[in-house]
Amino acid sequence: MSARSAPKRQSAKTPALSLESKFLRLGLMSAEDFVLHLPLRYEDETQIMPIASARPGLMSQIEGEVVRSEIVLKPRRQLTAVLRDESGEIHLRWLTFYPSQQAQMTPGKRWRVRGEVRGVRHGFEMVHPKVSVAGAPLSMALTPVYPTTDGLSQASLRKAIGSALTTVDLCDTLSHTIRSRLGLMELREALQTIHSPPADLDPTSLLEHTHPAWTRIKFDELLAQQLSLAAARDQRQVRRARPLGPVVSGKQDASLTERLLASLPFALTAAQARVLQEIESDLGRSFPMYRLLQGDVGSGKTIVAALAALRAISHNAQVALMAPTELLAEQHFNKMHSWFEPLGVKVCWLAGSMPVKAKRESLEAIRSGEAKLVVGTQALIQEGVEFCALGLVIVDEQHRFGVSQRLSLSRKGEDAVRGSVAGTTLDLIPHQLTMSATPIPRTLAMTFYADLEVSSIDELPPGRTPVVTKLFASDRRMDIIAHVAQACAEGQQTYWVCPLIEESEALDLQNAVDTYAELVQALSPRRVGLVHGRLTPAEKALVMNSFRNAELDVLVATTVIEVGVDVPNASLMIIEHAERFGLAQLHQLRGRVGRGAKRSVCVLMYQTPLSMLARQRLRAMYETQDGFEIAQRDLDLRGPGELLGSRQSGLTLLKFADLAQDGGLVVVAREQAIVLRETDPQTVRKHLDRWMRGKEDYLRT
Ligand code: ADP
Ligand code: MG
């Protein structure tokens, strides 16, 4: 910013914040904090540019003599001046200014000015340039520009960081041997380079964080992350949970699991059996399970969750199953109810929209322990829900929940279980299983989920035929409708998905309503239904049930069907304006078909012209159905923040490393973390102190 922005007139009423408190706002206290406060970019003050070579958009430093200056009143009061050197003239302009600045611009005076050049009608100008003494020595290094806070100047920061660099006792947490094996720069040298790059260094590699100095910083950051996640994992193993081991046979409940398995029309796939075993072996321990169950859409996570729940229930513990939308929660409820009720296990429904009386009954059944499995939405974590003996919490599609919700539920479980188990005074925490249908690339799982155990269902149930994906430009709408009519004639069911129109929910709805009307007419006498976000949960359930019971041939839907809906007879999916959807979303949607034995088709309708990104997404959809492959491409296209939802991801903790770009570093950092933890706890502590101070709380989630 220009000199103008320094607040010269502090009002007498609000005392100026001290420099320390401003530093504190940036989290800067120790010398180490300061040297790890890294520049966002650089200014080149190593050279003076002739005015004639100024170009719009370029930060430039020039020197010259004021040839004239005046205060202009129109269109608003402002100070203007013209500066000249041997090569030409440039205009300077201040929209607000102090009398001292006006005095500076007295004709005949020489100044060095710096700012962004803009092209204007009468040549070039700089607005609010930074003004300094002409002829002063030029910097030898690029000038760093740091992240700052209100009222804290770059000059103060530079000074403080510069002096910290000379005084700090910066021991390198990586030994010489390790550095040379991993090809990493020494820490002090890396920091020196980043804070004060030599004038002849191309700043691009610094700005893009590809310079070896940055590689070292990113490595250290990732190492700290791996170390703290490992520590968090250790810490949790100190906590107690009720062990839910195999039930001794002969007991009446011993066969709950077998009875459910026997009632199913299918046998578990090998992958399902394997992950169930992993989960059950965790459940048997006396410290809480934190396990992520990931598996592509349609891989059959629900039955695995049900079997895990039965294990807990056979111990007379309660299980909470939470889903992100009421529609999905209700579908889970129906499924669980149909599986569990014949076994005499009471399943209870809890959602925000329930009638007061029904809700009171549910709450009572939960409190008394009569309800063994409680299925619901976020309502499950609201105040007033008291469990009798919560032993296992299952969260479906967990990427849709924020970390805070995940936390709150596990706290609730902690409170609920605490003291509720007869004959024990231990603080018990429920086991936790989260399920995700967004497969996560390995490097991402290593960081975001490094504190969780991960189980993957890597095979689909047998008898599925791959979905054929077709791309159609939207001007072939009539052909597509004919296609749908044909499918109806063959007794197949069709989803027709209308896109979310970001700008307007009303338009969004209108669009779905119009499409519905169009299809009702075009397909008559076929039965067409409509489901969208404005319907009440009961209305939605009604439409979904008709579709599930094949009372509807075509279901027009906004993206509400995105997660988890399971109608095996639906074998055709039309996605309108597929170019507006994200890759993960398209993959989820497509996963709604191809669930039965019939050959399924997914038609992606798109509007031309396609953006580069949209084209790549559609191509990925066309080329592959492998969820992991899709996730990797999504990561490449969008970056990890968006993939996981940046706010909740904990990735915000990574200031410098970029998981899309630095996957290789993650792997090395993880290996190094394991070695360090085993051999050198003191260095581990030092490294964590340096990088993680003030962040431990967040990581503990
Ligand atoms: P998701 O992993 O997406 O939640 P679901 O649990 O909804 O998948 O399962 C998708 C469909 O596959 C359901 O209709 C379910 O009953 C069925 N299914 C699950 N496991 C098997 C299996 N081992 N064999 C055959 N069908 C299965
Ligand atoms: Mg599911």
XYZ file of C-alpha atoms and ligand atoms in Angstrom:
729
model
C 0.000 0.000 0.000
C 1.016 3.574 -0.426
C 2.351 5.894 2.215
C -1.100 7.414 2.477
C -2.519 4.398 4.198
C -0.361 4.795 7.280
C -2.814 6.179 9.812
C -1.227 9.442 10.749
C -4.196 10.852 12.552
C -5.120 8.415 15.262
C -8.233 9.693 16.950
C -7.560 10.680 20.542
C -10.368 8.456 21.755
C -9.046 5.187 20.373
C -5.523 4.715 21.570
C -3.273 3.226 18.902
C -2.674 -0.490 19.264
C 0.864 -1.210 20.251
C 3.131 -2.788 17.692
C 3.253 -5.937 19.803
C -0.479 -6.381 19.807
C -0.585 -5.987 16.057
C 2.111 -8.639 15.700
C 0.138 -10.785 18.078
C -2.871 -10.571 15.814
C -0.757 -12.278 13.183
C 0.305 -14.863 15.738
C 3.832 -13.484 15.895
C 5.569 -13.679 19.241
C 8.852 -15.530 19.227
C 11.704 -14.954 16.820
C 10.760 -18.275 15.213
C 7.240 -17.048 14.563
C 8.641 -14.049 12.764
C 11.012 -15.953 10.540
C 8.245 -18.357 9.603
C 5.993 -15.500 8.544
C 6.645 -15.819 4.836
C 6.147 -13.324 2.004
C 3.186 -13.439 -0.328
C 5.122 -11.835 -3.143
C 7.976 -9.469 -3.855
C 8.537 -6.013 -5.139
C 11.505 -5.338 -7.288
C 13.222 -2.290 -5.885
C 16.570 -3.299 -7.239
C 16.303 -1.144 -10.318
C 15.004 2.143 -11.685
C 13.023 1.937 -14.884
C 13.003 4.656 -17.549
C 9.511 6.176 -17.776
C 9.372 5.399 -21.481
C 9.510 1.666 -20.785
C 6.588 1.752 -18.331
C 3.781 -0.613 -19.311
C 0.255 -0.836 -17.939
C -0.200 -3.412 -15.208
C 3.487 -3.442 -14.315
C 4.785 -2.522 -10.859
C 7.476 -0.003 -11.655
C 9.994 2.085 -9.850
C 11.020 5.297 -11.532
C 12.871 8.481 -10.630
C 12.277 11.967 -11.961
C 11.609 15.601 -11.400
C 8.214 17.120 -10.672
C 7.371 19.371 -13.628
C 3.982 20.548 -12.422
C 1.330 19.696 -9.875
C -2.115 20.983 -9.052
C -5.230 20.266 -7.066
C -8.074 19.416 -9.401
C -11.640 19.776 -8.142
C -13.514 17.796 -10.744
C -14.800 15.114 -10.870
C -13.655 15.186 -7.251
C -10.946 16.894 -5.295
C -7.588 15.311 -6.014
C -3.880 16.014 -6.229
C -2.186 15.462 -9.569
C 1.424 15.853 -10.599
C 3.614 15.129 -13.598
C 7.027 13.525 -13.184
C 9.668 13.629 -15.911
C 12.921 11.781 -16.582
C 15.184 11.766 -19.651
C 12.887 9.348 -21.435
C 9.408 10.743 -20.828
C 6.639 11.824 -18.475
C 4.154 10.079 -16.220
C 1.135 11.354 -14.314
C 0.723 10.821 -10.572
C -2.593 11.078 -8.784
C -3.863 11.063 -5.185
C -7.561 10.882 -4.401
C -6.940 11.769 -0.772
C -3.812 13.448 0.450
C -2.196 15.400 3.221
C -0.780 18.917 2.836
C 2.680 17.368 3.275
C 2.153 15.318 0.140
C 1.093 18.386 -1.782
C 4.279 20.103 -0.615
C 6.369 17.128 -1.776
C 5.091 17.637 -5.289
C 6.483 21.138 -5.639
C 7.873 21.509 -9.185
C 11.611 21.070 -9.370
C 11.855 18.434 -6.648
C 13.165 14.983 -7.500
C 11.597 11.781 -6.208
C 11.692 8.050 -6.540
C 8.161 6.722 -6.989
C 6.850 3.215 -7.132
C 3.469 1.830 -8.075
C 1.381 0.070 -10.646
C 1.334 1.770 -14.022
C -2.036 2.342 -15.655
C -2.745 3.377 -19.200
C -4.960 6.457 -19.402
C -6.164 8.705 -22.181
C -3.277 11.123 -21.773
C -0.512 8.527 -21.417
C 0.482 6.596 -18.283
C -0.273 7.247 -14.645
C 0.310 5.898 -11.163
C -2.366 6.270 -8.524
C -1.130 6.691 -4.952
C 2.491 5.818 -5.713
C 4.900 5.150 -2.899
C 7.234 8.142 -2.749
C 10.794 8.090 -1.452
C 14.022 10.030 -1.726
C 15.599 10.067 -5.189
C 19.139 8.778 -5.473
C 18.999 6.570 -2.373
C 20.908 3.285 -2.718
C 18.905 0.573 -4.469
C 18.076 -2.661 -2.664
C 20.297 -5.602 -3.402
C 17.494 -8.099 -2.806
C 13.863 -8.329 -3.850
C 11.626 -6.663 -1.307
C 9.238 -9.093 0.412
C 5.559 -8.262 0.814
C 4.082 -10.022 3.850
C 0.552 -10.888 4.893
C -0.345 -8.160 7.346
C -3.146 -6.765 9.441
C -4.868 -3.397 9.744
C -2.499 -0.611 10.582
C 0.653 -2.702 10.465
C 2.983 -1.449 7.776
C 5.180 -3.579 5.574
C 8.126 -1.561 6.830
C 7.517 -2.555 10.468
C 7.078 -6.180 9.503
C 10.194 -6.198 7.353
C 12.194 -4.669 10.126
C 10.993 -7.112 12.763
C 11.434 -10.128 10.515
C 14.843 -8.945 9.346
C 16.081 -8.629 12.883
C 14.561 -11.962 13.890
C 16.464 -13.554 11.019
C 19.765 -12.376 12.415
C 19.045 -13.267 16.048
C 16.980 -16.442 15.857
C 18.495 -19.644 17.103
C 17.203 -21.843 14.354
C 18.242 -25.398 14.877
C 17.499 -27.575 11.876
C 15.173 -30.415 12.831
C 16.470 -32.461 9.915
C 19.970 -33.782 10.249
C 22.518 -33.283 7.536
C 22.227 -36.951 6.584
C 18.483 -36.796 6.180
C 18.649 -33.541 4.241
C 21.110 -34.876 1.773
C 19.237 -38.136 1.418
C 15.979 -36.294 0.700
C 17.709 -33.582 -1.289
C 16.416 -30.807 0.955
C 17.930 -27.411 1.585
C 19.030 -26.341 5.022
C 16.231 -24.524 6.844
C 18.127 -21.345 7.567
C 19.274 -21.052 3.980
C 15.739 -21.673 2.731
C 14.298 -18.960 4.936
C 17.056 -16.534 4.019
C 16.306 -17.100 0.338
C 12.583 -16.659 0.748
C 12.757 -13.519 2.877
C 15.496 -11.882 0.956
C 15.966 -13.329 -2.517
C 19.044 -12.145 -4.382
C 18.220 -9.612 -7.095
C 19.208 -11.990 -9.874
C 16.850 -14.758 -8.777
C 13.790 -15.227 -10.957
C 10.944 -14.607 -8.506
C 8.561 -16.863 -10.457
C 9.862 -20.042 -8.822
C 9.408 -18.358 -5.446
C 5.933 -17.123 -6.246
C 4.874 -20.538 -7.480
C 6.532 -22.208 -4.493
C 8.578 -24.453 -6.755
C 12.006 -23.164 -5.704
C 14.016 -25.625 -3.547
C 13.748 -23.153 -0.673
C 9.986 -23.570 -0.763
C 10.256 -27.330 -1.104
C 12.026 -27.345 2.240
C 9.330 -25.191 3.864
C 6.524 -27.304 2.462
C 8.251 -30.457 3.584
C 8.566 -29.113 7.113
C 4.938 -28.134 7.161
C 3.785 -31.542 5.935
C 6.097 -33.266 8.381
C 4.565 -31.256 11.209
C 1.122 -32.246 10.036
C 2.014 -35.919 9.920
C 3.622 -35.738 13.362
C 0.651 -34.059 14.947
C -1.884 -36.364 13.349
C 0.087 -39.321 14.623
C 0.184 -37.743 18.067
C -3.565 -37.160 17.969
C -4.062 -40.792 17.114
C -1.890 -41.881 20.020
C -3.738 -39.613 22.339
C -7.055 -41.102 21.422
C -5.847 -44.559 22.178
C -5.411 -43.442 25.732
C -9.147 -42.815 25.914
C -11.522 -45.574 26.844
C -14.426 -47.059 24.982
C -16.685 -49.911 25.799
C -15.277 -52.997 24.095
C -17.888 -54.549 21.833
C -16.223 -57.847 21.069
C -17.689 -61.025 19.617
C -20.719 -62.068 21.600
C -20.211 -65.294 23.477
C -22.251 -67.917 21.698
C -25.083 -69.469 23.550
C -26.326 -66.049 24.556
C -29.717 -65.217 23.143
C -28.438 -62.304 21.025
C -25.463 -64.150 19.656
C -27.100 -64.843 16.357
C -28.452 -61.371 15.518
C -25.804 -60.942 12.862
C -26.314 -64.403 11.443
C -30.045 -63.920 11.378
C -29.720 -60.693 9.417
C -27.274 -62.254 6.981
C -29.624 -65.172 6.498
C -32.512 -62.856 5.685
C -30.673 -61.032 2.904
C -31.261 -61.962 -0.736
C -27.510 -61.742 -1.320
C -24.218 -62.739 0.253
C -21.592 -60.180 1.234
C -18.885 -59.528 -1.297
C -15.353 -60.393 -0.256
C -14.637 -56.677 0.144
C -17.646 -56.167 2.390
C -16.665 -59.139 4.520
C -13.134 -57.811 4.831
C -14.105 -54.295 5.907
C -16.665 -55.689 8.327
C -13.939 -57.735 9.917
C -11.732 -54.647 10.196
C -14.543 -52.739 11.853
C -15.447 -55.552 14.209
C -11.904 -56.011 15.315
C -11.760 -52.289 16.208
C -15.055 -52.509 18.035
C -13.663 -55.209 20.256
C -10.966 -52.927 21.652
C -11.245 -50.883 24.784
C -10.290 -47.638 23.073
C -12.563 -45.873 20.606
C -12.615 -46.770 16.950
C -12.241 -43.900 14.506
C -12.673 -45.520 11.163
C -13.543 -44.214 7.743
C -15.403 -46.611 5.509
C -14.998 -45.535 1.955
C -16.530 -47.175 -1.023
C -17.827 -46.067 -4.340
C -21.507 -45.332 -4.825
C -23.402 -48.567 -4.832
C -20.605 -50.583 -3.267
C -22.888 -51.614 -0.425
C -21.813 -49.632 2.620
C -25.243 -49.678 4.229
C -25.339 -53.384 5.023
C -21.843 -53.163 6.483
C -23.022 -50.348 8.735
C -26.057 -52.385 9.738
C -23.921 -55.376 10.683
C -21.580 -53.171 12.705
C -24.614 -51.700 14.453
C -25.874 -55.165 15.333
C -22.584 -55.988 16.979
C -23.044 -52.999 19.285
C -26.695 -53.778 19.843
C -25.955 -57.349 20.861
C -24.035 -55.758 23.720
C -27.092 -53.757 24.609
C -25.411 -50.556 23.477
C -27.234 -47.962 21.389
C -26.243 -46.895 17.909
C -26.811 -43.520 16.252
C -26.868 -43.349 12.461
C -26.771 -39.865 11.004
C -27.183 -38.771 7.391
C -26.812 -35.309 5.901
C -30.281 -34.972 4.381
C -33.657 -36.005 5.642
C -34.348 -37.877 2.433
C -31.283 -40.014 2.847
C -31.793 -40.474 6.562
C -35.308 -41.631 5.908
C -34.174 -44.104 3.323
C -31.714 -45.485 5.846
C -34.455 -45.656 8.416
C -36.713 -47.642 6.106
C -33.981 -50.038 5.192
C -32.784 -50.546 8.770
C -36.340 -50.895 9.963
C -37.052 -53.628 7.434
C -33.868 -55.451 8.399
C -34.012 -55.025 12.175
C -37.665 -55.203 13.102
C -37.920 -58.935 12.268
C -35.024 -59.444 14.679
C -36.921 -57.643 17.410
C -34.526 -54.689 17.401
C -36.248 -51.341 17.814
C -35.276 -48.693 15.278
C -36.257 -45.144 16.008
C -36.560 -42.104 13.728
C -35.549 -38.597 14.711
C -35.643 -35.518 12.482
C -36.169 -31.811 12.866
C -39.433 -31.842 10.980
C -41.222 -34.436 13.125
C -44.532 -33.635 14.796
C -43.965 -32.652 18.411
C -45.656 -35.696 19.855
C -43.808 -38.234 17.731
C -40.580 -36.491 18.538
C -41.262 -36.617 22.246
C -41.855 -40.335 21.979
C -38.637 -40.845 20.072
C -36.672 -38.825 22.591
C -38.137 -40.878 25.416
C -37.298 -44.161 23.695
C -33.755 -42.938 23.160
C -33.418 -41.905 26.778
C -34.829 -45.118 28.163
C -32.620 -47.245 25.979
C -35.603 -48.923 24.336
C -34.523 -47.513 20.968
C -31.507 -49.522 19.936
C -30.771 -47.854 16.643
C -31.586 -44.183 16.176
C -31.583 -42.892 12.611
C -31.781 -39.231 11.805
C -30.328 -36.024 10.537
C -28.448 -33.321 12.357
C -31.384 -33.314 14.760
C -29.473 -36.120 16.441
C -26.857 -33.744 17.679
C -29.218 -31.092 18.920
C -29.780 -30.296 22.535
C -32.313 -32.393 24.304
C -31.288 -35.696 22.778
C -30.081 -37.887 25.597
C -28.891 -41.377 24.967
C -29.009 -44.103 27.531
C -25.921 -46.017 26.409
C -24.555 -44.812 23.105
C -21.845 -47.206 22.006
C -21.404 -46.525 18.306
C -21.932 -43.508 16.119
C -22.221 -43.978 12.362
C -22.071 -40.946 10.109
C -22.983 -41.428 6.462
C -21.576 -39.336 3.627
C -19.428 -37.637 6.161
C -17.858 -35.215 3.704
C -21.110 -33.312 3.768
C -20.838 -32.583 7.430
C -18.579 -29.972 8.893
C -15.905 -30.944 11.338
C -17.794 -29.155 14.069
C -20.804 -31.400 13.586
C -18.684 -34.480 13.569
C -17.151 -33.227 16.791
C -20.420 -32.393 18.412
C -21.805 -35.845 17.785
C -18.800 -37.558 19.215
C -18.917 -35.233 22.261
C -22.570 -36.062 22.670
C -21.634 -39.669 22.588
C -18.963 -39.071 25.155
C -21.410 -37.372 27.479
C -24.054 -39.965 26.887
C -21.882 -42.927 27.502
C -20.134 -41.391 30.450
C -21.585 -42.751 33.623
C -24.317 -44.609 31.827
C -22.655 -47.957 31.865
C -23.510 -49.776 35.015
C -20.723 -50.632 37.359
C -18.056 -48.433 35.845
C -16.727 -45.001 36.526
C -14.580 -44.843 33.440
C -15.082 -42.064 30.944
C -16.229 -43.975 27.919
C -16.367 -42.684 24.394
C -18.474 -44.267 21.657
C -16.845 -45.915 18.699
C -17.146 -43.942 15.524
C -17.609 -45.066 11.947
C -17.861 -42.558 9.144
C -18.853 -43.496 5.643
C -17.937 -41.661 2.501
C -18.864 -42.264 -1.104
C -16.303 -39.808 -2.340
C -13.247 -41.949 -2.708
C -10.242 -39.962 -1.708
C -6.924 -40.153 -3.493
C -4.212 -41.692 -1.391
C -2.197 -38.569 -0.702
C -5.270 -36.716 0.398
C -6.391 -39.510 2.650
C -2.915 -39.491 4.169
C -3.288 -35.924 5.277
C -6.939 -35.248 5.792
C -7.639 -38.616 7.273
C -4.242 -39.532 8.626
C -5.782 -39.706 12.076
C -8.440 -42.169 10.975
C -8.170 -45.806 10.079
C -9.441 -46.318 6.576
C -11.363 -49.296 5.221
C -12.112 -49.416 1.522
C -14.745 -51.428 -0.288
C -12.984 -51.808 -3.581
C -15.377 -54.061 -5.439
C -18.979 -53.685 -6.492
C -21.604 -56.341 -5.764
C -21.803 -58.914 -8.547
C -24.260 -58.710 -11.381
C -23.812 -55.025 -12.007
C -23.343 -54.100 -15.622
C -21.261 -51.005 -16.174
C -23.231 -47.863 -16.965
C -22.876 -46.689 -20.547
C -22.265 -42.955 -20.613
C -23.386 -40.906 -23.601
C -22.769 -37.273 -24.354
C -25.475 -35.303 -26.172
C -25.546 -31.633 -27.067
C -28.736 -30.061 -25.756
C -30.116 -29.411 -29.239
C -30.797 -33.142 -29.427
C -33.369 -32.935 -26.677
C -36.092 -34.475 -28.880
C -33.943 -37.545 -29.544
C -33.343 -37.893 -25.853
C -37.025 -37.703 -25.020
C -37.666 -40.391 -27.626
C -35.007 -42.473 -25.867
C -36.848 -42.063 -22.568
C -40.139 -43.063 -24.197
C -38.470 -46.200 -25.511
C -37.108 -47.036 -22.051
C -40.585 -46.597 -20.553
C -41.994 -48.947 -23.162
C -39.461 -51.550 -22.038
C -40.559 -51.180 -18.428
C -37.459 -49.319 -17.295
C -37.471 -46.333 -14.989
C -35.731 -43.062 -15.667
C -34.257 -40.250 -13.614
C -34.256 -36.850 -15.279
C -31.992 -34.495 -13.355
C -32.350 -30.720 -13.682
C -29.395 -28.649 -12.629
C -29.149 -26.295 -9.766
C -29.268 -22.746 -11.004
C -26.874 -21.029 -8.681
C -28.257 -17.523 -8.930
C -31.818 -18.322 -8.184
C -33.618 -21.022 -6.327
C -36.870 -19.830 -7.887
C -35.483 -20.226 -11.402
C -34.117 -23.590 -10.423
C -37.542 -24.725 -9.364
C -39.215 -23.189 -12.395
C -36.848 -25.063 -14.637
C -37.697 -28.378 -13.003
C -41.413 -27.610 -13.111
C -41.223 -26.749 -16.817
C -39.305 -29.896 -17.639
C -41.834 -31.886 -15.683
C -44.732 -30.358 -17.661
C -42.887 -30.954 -20.910
C -42.261 -34.616 -20.141
C -45.776 -35.264 -18.846
C -47.029 -34.107 -22.214
C -44.392 -35.701 -24.406
C -44.524 -39.080 -22.670
C -48.255 -39.312 -22.000
C -49.722 -41.677 -20.805
C -46.533 -42.544 -18.912
C -46.457 -41.521 -15.264
C -44.003 -38.752 -14.458
C -43.165 -37.489 -10.974
C -41.367 -34.420 -9.692
C -39.189 -34.020 -6.618
C -37.333 -30.861 -5.634
C -35.877 -29.052 -2.670
C -38.990 -27.058 -1.838
C -41.120 -30.080 -1.005
C -41.578 -31.017 2.619
C -39.796 -34.190 3.681
C -43.133 -35.998 3.752
C -43.981 -34.910 0.223
C -40.541 -35.898 -0.968
C -40.834 -39.295 0.647
C -44.205 -39.820 -1.031
C -42.793 -39.155 -4.502
C -39.667 -41.206 -3.849
C -41.727 -44.121 -2.611
C -43.942 -44.076 -5.696
C -40.821 -44.143 -7.797
C -39.314 -46.944 -5.778
C -42.560 -48.934 -6.065
C -42.512 -48.416 -9.838
C -45.712 -46.362 -9.740
C -43.793 -43.709 -11.641
C -41.902 -44.290 -14.876
C -39.933 -41.084 -14.847
C -38.736 -39.004 -11.947
C -37.845 -35.399 -12.657
C -35.578 -34.195 -9.897
C -33.325 -31.384 -8.911
C -30.099 -32.498 -7.310
C -31.937 -33.674 -4.185
C -31.457 -37.206 -5.429
C -27.749 -36.757 -5.348
C -26.883 -38.822 -2.343
C -27.639 -42.370 -1.519
C -30.961 -42.921 -3.247
C -31.349 -46.566 -4.132
C -33.870 -47.707 -6.763
C -32.421 -50.769 -8.511
C -34.997 -50.798 -11.320
C -33.991 -47.346 -12.547
C -31.677 -47.860 -15.478
C -31.701 -44.610 -17.423
C -30.448 -41.290 -16.185
C -30.608 -38.022 -18.052
C -28.566 -35.150 -16.639
C -29.453 -31.805 -18.123
C -26.753 -29.142 -18.295
C -24.201 -31.665 -17.163
C -21.554 -29.019 -17.786
C -22.733 -27.176 -14.680
C -22.088 -30.055 -12.315
C -18.860 -30.888 -10.571
C -17.134 -34.146 -11.336
C -17.813 -35.734 -7.970
C -21.453 -34.752 -8.233
C -21.797 -36.255 -11.699
C -20.204 -39.438 -10.499
C -22.589 -39.630 -7.554
C -25.562 -39.015 -9.793
C -24.518 -41.626 -12.303
C -24.144 -44.072 -9.431
C -27.941 -43.970 -9.002
C -28.293 -46.195 -12.069
C -26.556 -49.440 -12.858
C -27.746 -50.922 -9.572
C -29.773 -53.714 -11.079
C -28.845 -56.372 -13.579
C -30.171 -54.329 -16.490
C -27.843 -52.486 -18.820
C -27.971 -48.873 -17.698
C -27.357 -45.689 -19.590
C -26.420 -42.245 -18.357
C -26.960 -39.392 -20.804
C -25.008 -36.229 -20.143
C -26.717 -33.362 -21.936
C -24.592 -30.307 -22.375
C -24.954 -26.808 -23.658
C -22.275 -25.491 -25.993
C -19.898 -23.740 -25.918
C -18.133 -25.734 -23.229
C -15.480 -24.218 -21.017
C -12.132 -26.004 -20.932
C -12.829 -27.288 -17.446
C -16.331 -28.521 -18.294
C -14.953 -30.325 -21.329
C -12.363 -32.095 -19.164
C -14.986 -33.083 -16.627
C -17.298 -34.546 -19.243
C -14.420 -36.374 -20.846
C -13.456 -37.885 -17.482
C -17.040 -39.043 -16.993
C -17.051 -40.594 -20.427
C -13.712 -42.311 -19.975
C -13.972 -43.854 -16.552
C -16.347 -45.140 -13.912
C -13.749 -45.826 -11.294
C -14.483 -43.579 -8.340
C -10.835 -43.370 -7.323
C -9.795 -42.383 -10.802
C -12.549 -39.751 -10.868
C -11.463 -38.420 -7.493
C -7.871 -38.145 -8.675
C -8.941 -36.248 -11.778
C -11.139 -34.026 -9.674
C -8.206 -33.283 -7.428
C -6.103 -32.409 -10.463
C -8.819 -30.177 -11.884
C -9.990 -28.426 -8.777
C -7.495 -28.789 -5.983
C -8.063 -30.400 -2.621
C -9.858 -27.558 -0.888
C -12.876 -27.813 -3.093
C -12.804 -31.544 -3.186
C -13.288 -31.798 0.520
C -15.022 -28.517 1.143
C -12.245 -26.221 2.167
C -13.644 -24.886 5.434
C -14.143 -28.207 7.045
C -11.187 -29.932 5.606
C -8.481 -28.986 8.020
C -6.512 -28.335 4.880
C -6.680 -24.698 5.796
C -4.047 -25.697 8.281
C -1.671 -26.171 5.418
C -0.535 -22.705 4.554
C 2.176 -23.533 2.082
C 1.956 -27.083 0.797
C -0.495 -27.856 -1.962
C -1.726 -31.416 -1.908
C -2.553 -31.480 -5.590
C 0.980 -30.484 -6.420
C 2.980 -31.880 -3.544
C 1.640 -35.420 -3.274
C 5.155 -36.816 -3.529
C 6.299 -34.732 -0.578
C 3.420 -36.008 1.531
C 4.593 -39.563 1.097
C 8.170 -38.708 2.068
C 7.024 -36.585 5.027
C 4.926 -39.440 6.283
C 7.832 -41.871 6.155
C 10.092 -39.376 7.857
C 7.478 -38.775 10.568
C 7.418 -42.469 11.395
C 11.212 -42.610 11.637
C 11.449 -39.470 13.766
C 8.768 -40.618 16.166
C 10.610 -43.846 16.727
C 14.093 -42.454 17.060
C 14.038 -38.871 18.194
C 11.115 -37.674 20.339
C 12.979 -34.532 21.301
C 13.250 -33.372 17.715
C 9.620 -34.283 17.163
C 8.674 -31.924 19.980
C 10.882 -29.188 18.619
C 9.431 -29.511 15.167
C 5.852 -29.468 16.406
C 6.559 -26.462 18.611
C 7.883 -24.614 15.663
C 5.074 -25.354 13.233
C 1.997 -26.161 15.211
C 1.872 -23.751 18.092
C -1.669 -22.507 18.584
C -3.106 -25.047 16.191
C -3.246 -28.109 18.399
C -6.869 -27.643 19.294
C -7.989 -27.733 15.750
C -6.058 -30.840 15.028
C -7.522 -32.628 17.958
C -10.846 -32.978 16.163
P -23.705 -47.357 -1.012
O -22.363 -47.909 -0.732
O -23.693 -46.413 -2.163
O -24.362 -46.772 0.212
P -25.823 -49.271 -0.787
O -25.450 -49.718 0.556
O -26.991 -48.369 -0.913
O -24.581 -48.587 -1.502
O -25.986 -50.539 -1.705
C -26.367 -50.429 -3.042
C -27.253 -51.599 -3.450
O -26.503 -52.794 -3.489
C -28.391 -51.840 -2.493
O -29.534 -52.144 -3.255
C -27.934 -53.036 -1.698
O -29.008 -53.764 -1.195
C -27.162 -53.807 -2.733
N -26.114 -54.675 -2.192
C -25.304 -54.410 -1.157
N -24.446 -55.423 -0.953
C -24.694 -56.345 -1.898
C -24.139 -57.621 -2.222
N -23.129 -58.147 -1.516
N -24.660 -58.296 -3.262
C -25.679 -57.795 -3.970
N -26.257 -56.601 -3.720
C -25.776 -55.883 -2.691
Mg -25.118 -44.967 0.850
